[in-house]
Amino acid sequence: MATNTEPELSRIGISLPKNLLDKFDEIISMRGYSSRSEGIRDAIRNYITHYQWMSDVKGERQGVITMVYDHNQRGLLQVLTDIQHDYMHVISASLHSHITHNKCLEVILLRGEGSDLKTIAERLMAQRGVESVKLTTIPLRD
Ligand code: NI
């Protein structure tokens, strides 16, 4: 009997908007991935690394959230504003820039407990119509 050192593989089926899959295929082909599965495995690994890194955000920090969203998404502007007002003690300022007719870029400057900064980023990220949210932080130490 052959010994098998390969990790056990699970098969999943996922539904994606066509434009998202087209973009993904374009990128994996540019980057030379042998298959879509390999690209998806890599994307999931990156997601896990990113999430674990975000989980380490603790203590007093200064941070920046960079967010891209579709301002035509119904109700989104109100929700994004409500979330920011919920954390007004942590948010120092925000900057809005109109990227295209539909897309907006918002840069939010924060200062406070790392776990709050992370929670804000996660709440923004979870909204439909929000395309991307990136949180960068630096600890407040001399
Ligand atoms: Ni705008």
PDB file of C-alpha atoms and ligand atoms in Angstrom:
ATOM      1  CA  MET A   1       0.000   0.000   0.000  1.00  0.00           C
ATOM      2  CA  ALA A   2       1.398   3.406  -0.945  1.00  0.00           C
ATOM      3  CA  THR A   3       1.917   5.977   1.800  1.00  0.00           C
ATOM      4  CA  ASN A   4       0.147   9.196   1.025  1.00  0.00           C
ATOM      5  CA  THR A   5       1.733  12.414   2.333  1.00  0.00           C
ATOM      6  CA  GLU A   6      -0.575  14.720   0.339  1.00  0.00           C
ATOM      7  CA  PRO A   7      -3.117  16.578   2.491  1.00  0.00           C
ATOM      8  CA  GLU A   8      -6.645  15.348   2.009  1.00  0.00           C
ATOM      9  CA  LEU A   9      -8.497  17.504  -0.531  1.00  0.00           C
ATOM     10  CA  SER A  10     -12.082  18.647  -0.160  1.00  0.00           C
ATOM     11  CA  ARG A  11     -14.116  19.716  -3.152  1.00  0.00           C
ATOM     12  CA  ILE A  12     -16.393  22.770  -2.919  1.00  0.00           C
ATOM     13  CA  GLY A  13     -18.748  24.496  -5.322  1.00  0.00           C
ATOM     14  CA  ILE A  14     -19.118  28.269  -5.189  1.00  0.00           C
ATOM     15  CA  SER A  15     -21.322  30.796  -6.958  1.00  0.00           C
ATOM     16  CA  LEU A  16     -19.720  34.054  -8.058  1.00  0.00           C
ATOM     17  CA  PRO A  17     -20.828  37.075 -10.061  1.00  0.00           C
ATOM     18  CA  LYS A  18     -19.477  36.629 -13.608  1.00  0.00           C
ATOM     19  CA  ASN A  19     -17.481  39.873 -13.596  1.00  0.00           C
ATOM     20  CA  LEU A  20     -15.729  38.835 -10.374  1.00  0.00           C
ATOM     21  CA  LEU A  21     -14.762  35.463 -11.853  1.00  0.00           C
ATOM     22  CA  ASP A  22     -13.613  37.116 -15.115  1.00  0.00           C
ATOM     23  CA  LYS A  23     -11.330  39.460 -13.162  1.00  0.00           C
ATOM     24  CA  PHE A  24     -10.007  36.562 -11.097  1.00  0.00           C
ATOM     25  CA  ASP A  25      -9.287  34.472 -14.227  1.00  0.00           C
ATOM     26  CA  GLU A  26      -7.524  37.426 -15.831  1.00  0.00           C
ATOM     27  CA  ILE A  27      -5.254  37.841 -12.794  1.00  0.00           C
ATOM     28  CA  ILE A  28      -4.420  34.156 -12.383  1.00  0.00           C
ATOM     29  CA  SER A  29      -3.611  33.905 -16.069  1.00  0.00           C
ATOM     30  CA  MET A  30      -1.339  36.991 -15.832  1.00  0.00           C
ATOM     31  CA  ARG A  31       0.363  35.528 -12.780  1.00  0.00           C
ATOM     32  CA  GLY A  32       0.837  32.167 -14.448  1.00  0.00           C
ATOM     33  CA  TYR A  33      -1.214  29.890 -12.212  1.00  0.00           C
ATOM     34  CA  SER A  34      -1.633  26.397 -13.620  1.00  0.00           C
ATOM     35  CA  SER A  35      -5.291  26.210 -12.675  1.00  0.00           C
ATOM     36  CA  ARG A  36      -8.168  28.152 -11.193  1.00  0.00           C
ATOM     37  CA  SER A  37      -8.069  25.824  -8.168  1.00  0.00           C
ATOM     38  CA  GLU A  38      -4.473  26.789  -7.458  1.00  0.00           C
ATOM     39  CA  GLY A  39      -5.397  30.486  -7.641  1.00  0.00           C
ATOM     40  CA  ILE A  40      -8.347  29.999  -5.301  1.00  0.00           C
ATOM     41  CA  ARG A  41      -6.211  28.036  -2.785  1.00  0.00           C
ATOM     42  CA  ASP A  42      -3.704  30.885  -2.801  1.00  0.00           C
ATOM     43  CA  ALA A  43      -6.450  33.503  -2.384  1.00  0.00           C
ATOM     44  CA  ILE A  44      -7.881  31.591   0.590  1.00  0.00           C
ATOM     45  CA  ARG A  45      -4.415  31.307   2.187  1.00  0.00           C
ATOM     46  CA  ASN A  46      -3.973  35.070   1.774  1.00  0.00           C
ATOM     47  CA  TYR A  47      -7.389  35.700   3.289  1.00  0.00           C
ATOM     48  CA  ILE A  48      -6.501  33.565   6.323  1.00  0.00           C
ATOM     49  CA  THR A  49      -3.121  35.273   6.751  1.00  0.00           C
ATOM     50  CA  HIS A  50      -4.773  38.672   6.473  1.00  0.00           C
ATOM     51  CA  TYR A  51      -7.449  37.776   9.008  1.00  0.00           C
ATOM     52  CA  GLN A  52      -4.915  36.360  11.464  1.00  0.00           C
ATOM     53  CA  TRP A  53      -2.789  39.477  11.075  1.00  0.00           C
ATOM     54  CA  MET A  54      -5.835  41.660  11.747  1.00  0.00           C
ATOM     55  CA  SER A  55      -6.608  39.590  14.851  1.00  0.00           C
ATOM     56  CA  ASP A  56      -3.238  40.644  16.285  1.00  0.00           C
ATOM     57  CA  VAL A  57      -4.222  44.317  16.233  1.00  0.00           C
ATOM     58  CA  LYS A  58      -4.272  45.142  19.951  1.00  0.00           C
ATOM     59  CA  GLY A  59      -3.439  48.052  22.240  1.00  0.00           C
ATOM     60  CA  GLU A  60      -3.457  51.774  21.511  1.00  0.00           C
ATOM     61  CA  ARG A  61      -2.931  52.402  17.811  1.00  0.00           C
ATOM     62  CA  GLN A  62      -3.100  54.929  15.038  1.00  0.00           C
ATOM     63  CA  GLY A  63      -4.640  53.527  11.870  1.00  0.00           C
ATOM     64  CA  VAL A  64      -5.899  54.163   8.374  1.00  0.00           C
ATOM     65  CA  ILE A  65      -8.814  52.441   6.676  1.00  0.00           C
ATOM     66  CA  THR A  66      -8.939  52.606   2.894  1.00  0.00           C
ATOM     67  CA  MET A  67     -12.337  51.653   1.519  1.00  0.00           C
ATOM     68  CA  VAL A  68     -13.773  51.425  -1.996  1.00  0.00           C
ATOM     69  CA  TYR A  69     -17.529  51.196  -2.460  1.00  0.00           C
ATOM     70  CA  ASP A  70     -20.376  51.611  -4.904  1.00  0.00           C
ATOM     71  CA  HIS A  71     -22.365  54.669  -3.842  1.00  0.00           C
ATOM     72  CA  ASN A  72     -25.374  53.507  -5.904  1.00  0.00           C
ATOM     73  CA  GLN A  73     -25.900  50.527  -3.600  1.00  0.00           C
ATOM     74  CA  ARG A  74     -29.239  51.233  -1.970  1.00  0.00           C
ATOM     75  CA  GLY A  75     -28.943  52.358   1.657  1.00  0.00           C
ATOM     76  CA  LEU A  76     -25.174  51.910   1.754  1.00  0.00           C
ATOM     77  CA  LEU A  77     -24.205  55.557   2.340  1.00  0.00           C
ATOM     78  CA  GLN A  78     -26.508  55.733   5.362  1.00  0.00           C
ATOM     79  CA  VAL A  79     -25.098  52.508   6.852  1.00  0.00           C
ATOM     80  CA  LEU A  80     -21.493  53.623   6.317  1.00  0.00           C
ATOM     81  CA  THR A  81     -22.245  56.949   7.987  1.00  0.00           C
ATOM     82  CA  ASP A  82     -24.024  55.238  10.919  1.00  0.00           C
ATOM     83  CA  ILE A  83     -21.071  52.896  11.503  1.00  0.00           C
ATOM     84  CA  GLN A  84     -18.649  55.828  11.508  1.00  0.00           C
ATOM     85  CA  HIS A  85     -20.810  57.757  13.972  1.00  0.00           C
ATOM     86  CA  ASP A  86     -20.936  54.691  16.256  1.00  0.00           C
ATOM     87  CA  TYR A  87     -17.150  55.008  16.513  1.00  0.00           C
ATOM     88  CA  MET A  88     -16.738  58.786  16.435  1.00  0.00           C
ATOM     89  CA  HIS A  89     -14.544  58.560  19.577  1.00  0.00           C
ATOM     90  CA  VAL A  90     -12.043  56.552  17.509  1.00  0.00           C
ATOM     91  CA  ILE A  91     -12.350  58.245  14.091  1.00  0.00           C
ATOM     92  CA  SER A  92     -10.291  61.432  13.750  1.00  0.00           C
ATOM     93  CA  ALA A  93     -11.142  62.327  10.156  1.00  0.00           C
ATOM     94  CA  SER A  94     -12.198  60.954   6.808  1.00  0.00           C
ATOM     95  CA  LEU A  95     -11.484  61.892   3.227  1.00  0.00           C
ATOM     96  CA  HIS A  96     -13.803  61.107   0.342  1.00  0.00           C
ATOM     97  CA  SER A  97     -12.743  60.950  -3.282  1.00  0.00           C
ATOM     98  CA  HIS A  98     -14.975  60.124  -6.282  1.00  0.00           C
ATOM     99  CA  ILE A  99     -13.134  57.548  -8.393  1.00  0.00           C
ATOM    100  CA  THR A 100     -15.679  57.019 -11.157  1.00  0.00           C
ATOM    101  CA  HIS A 101     -19.346  57.850 -11.677  1.00  0.00           C
ATOM    102  CA  ASN A 102     -20.290  54.985  -9.309  1.00  0.00           C
ATOM    103  CA  LYS A 103     -17.235  54.266  -7.203  1.00  0.00           C
ATOM    104  CA  CYS A 104     -16.022  56.139  -4.172  1.00  0.00           C
ATOM    105  CA  LEU A 105     -12.770  55.947  -2.265  1.00  0.00           C
ATOM    106  CA  GLU A 106     -12.858  56.806   1.414  1.00  0.00           C
ATOM    107  CA  VAL A 107      -9.832  57.112   3.662  1.00  0.00           C
ATOM    108  CA  ILE A 108     -10.578  57.069   7.393  1.00  0.00           C
ATOM    109  CA  LEU A 109      -8.035  58.129   9.982  1.00  0.00           C
ATOM    110  CA  LEU A 110      -8.355  56.433  13.365  1.00  0.00           C
ATOM    111  CA  ARG A 111      -6.757  56.450  16.767  1.00  0.00           C
ATOM    112  CA  GLY A 112      -7.755  54.122  19.563  1.00  0.00           C
ATOM    113  CA  GLU A 113      -7.875  50.572  20.839  1.00  0.00           C
ATOM    114  CA  GLY A 114      -6.719  48.151  18.138  1.00  0.00           C
ATOM    115  CA  SER A 115      -9.700  45.853  18.612  1.00  0.00           C
ATOM    116  CA  ASP A 116     -12.056  48.798  17.918  1.00  0.00           C
ATOM    117  CA  LEU A 117     -10.137  49.659  14.750  1.00  0.00           C
ATOM    118  CA  LYS A 118     -10.468  46.061  13.633  1.00  0.00           C
ATOM    119  CA  THR A 119     -14.189  45.945  14.445  1.00  0.00           C
ATOM    120  CA  ILE A 120     -14.846  49.078  12.379  1.00  0.00           C
ATOM    121  CA  ALA A 121     -12.954  47.615   9.404  1.00  0.00           C
ATOM    122  CA  GLU A 122     -14.877  44.344   9.682  1.00  0.00           C
ATOM    123  CA  ARG A 123     -18.258  46.058   9.922  1.00  0.00           C
ATOM    124  CA  LEU A 124     -17.513  48.197   6.860  1.00  0.00           C
ATOM    125  CA  MET A 125     -16.221  45.168   4.968  1.00  0.00           C
ATOM    126  CA  ALA A 126     -19.400  43.192   5.652  1.00  0.00           C
ATOM    127  CA  GLN A 127     -21.687  45.665   3.849  1.00  0.00           C
ATOM    128  CA  ARG A 128     -23.055  44.839   0.429  1.00  0.00           C
ATOM    129  CA  GLY A 129     -21.648  47.287  -2.127  1.00  0.00           C
ATOM    130  CA  VAL A 130     -18.338  47.678  -0.283  1.00  0.00           C
ATOM    131  CA  GLU A 131     -15.694  46.347  -2.663  1.00  0.00           C
ATOM    132  CA  SER A 132     -12.624  46.473  -0.474  1.00  0.00           C
ATOM    133  CA  VAL A 133     -11.496  47.585   2.958  1.00  0.00           C
ATOM    134  CA  LYS A 134      -7.876  47.713   4.053  1.00  0.00           C
ATOM    135  CA  LEU A 135      -6.750  48.490   7.570  1.00  0.00           C
ATOM    136  CA  THR A 136      -3.194  49.566   8.301  1.00  0.00           C
ATOM    137  CA  THR A 137      -2.146  50.351  11.870  1.00  0.00           C
ATOM    138  CA  ILE A 138       0.910  51.402  13.806  1.00  0.00           C
ATOM    139  CA  PRO A 139       1.308  51.004  17.578  1.00  0.00           C
ATOM    140  CA  LEU A 140       1.593  54.205  19.627  1.00  0.00           C
ATOM    141  CA  ARG A 141       4.959  53.605  21.224  1.00  0.00           C
ATOM    142  CA  ASP A 142       8.108  55.720  21.391  1.00  0.00           C
TER     143      ASP A 142
HETATM  144 NI    NI B   1     -18.055  59.648  -4.111  1.00  0.00          NI
END
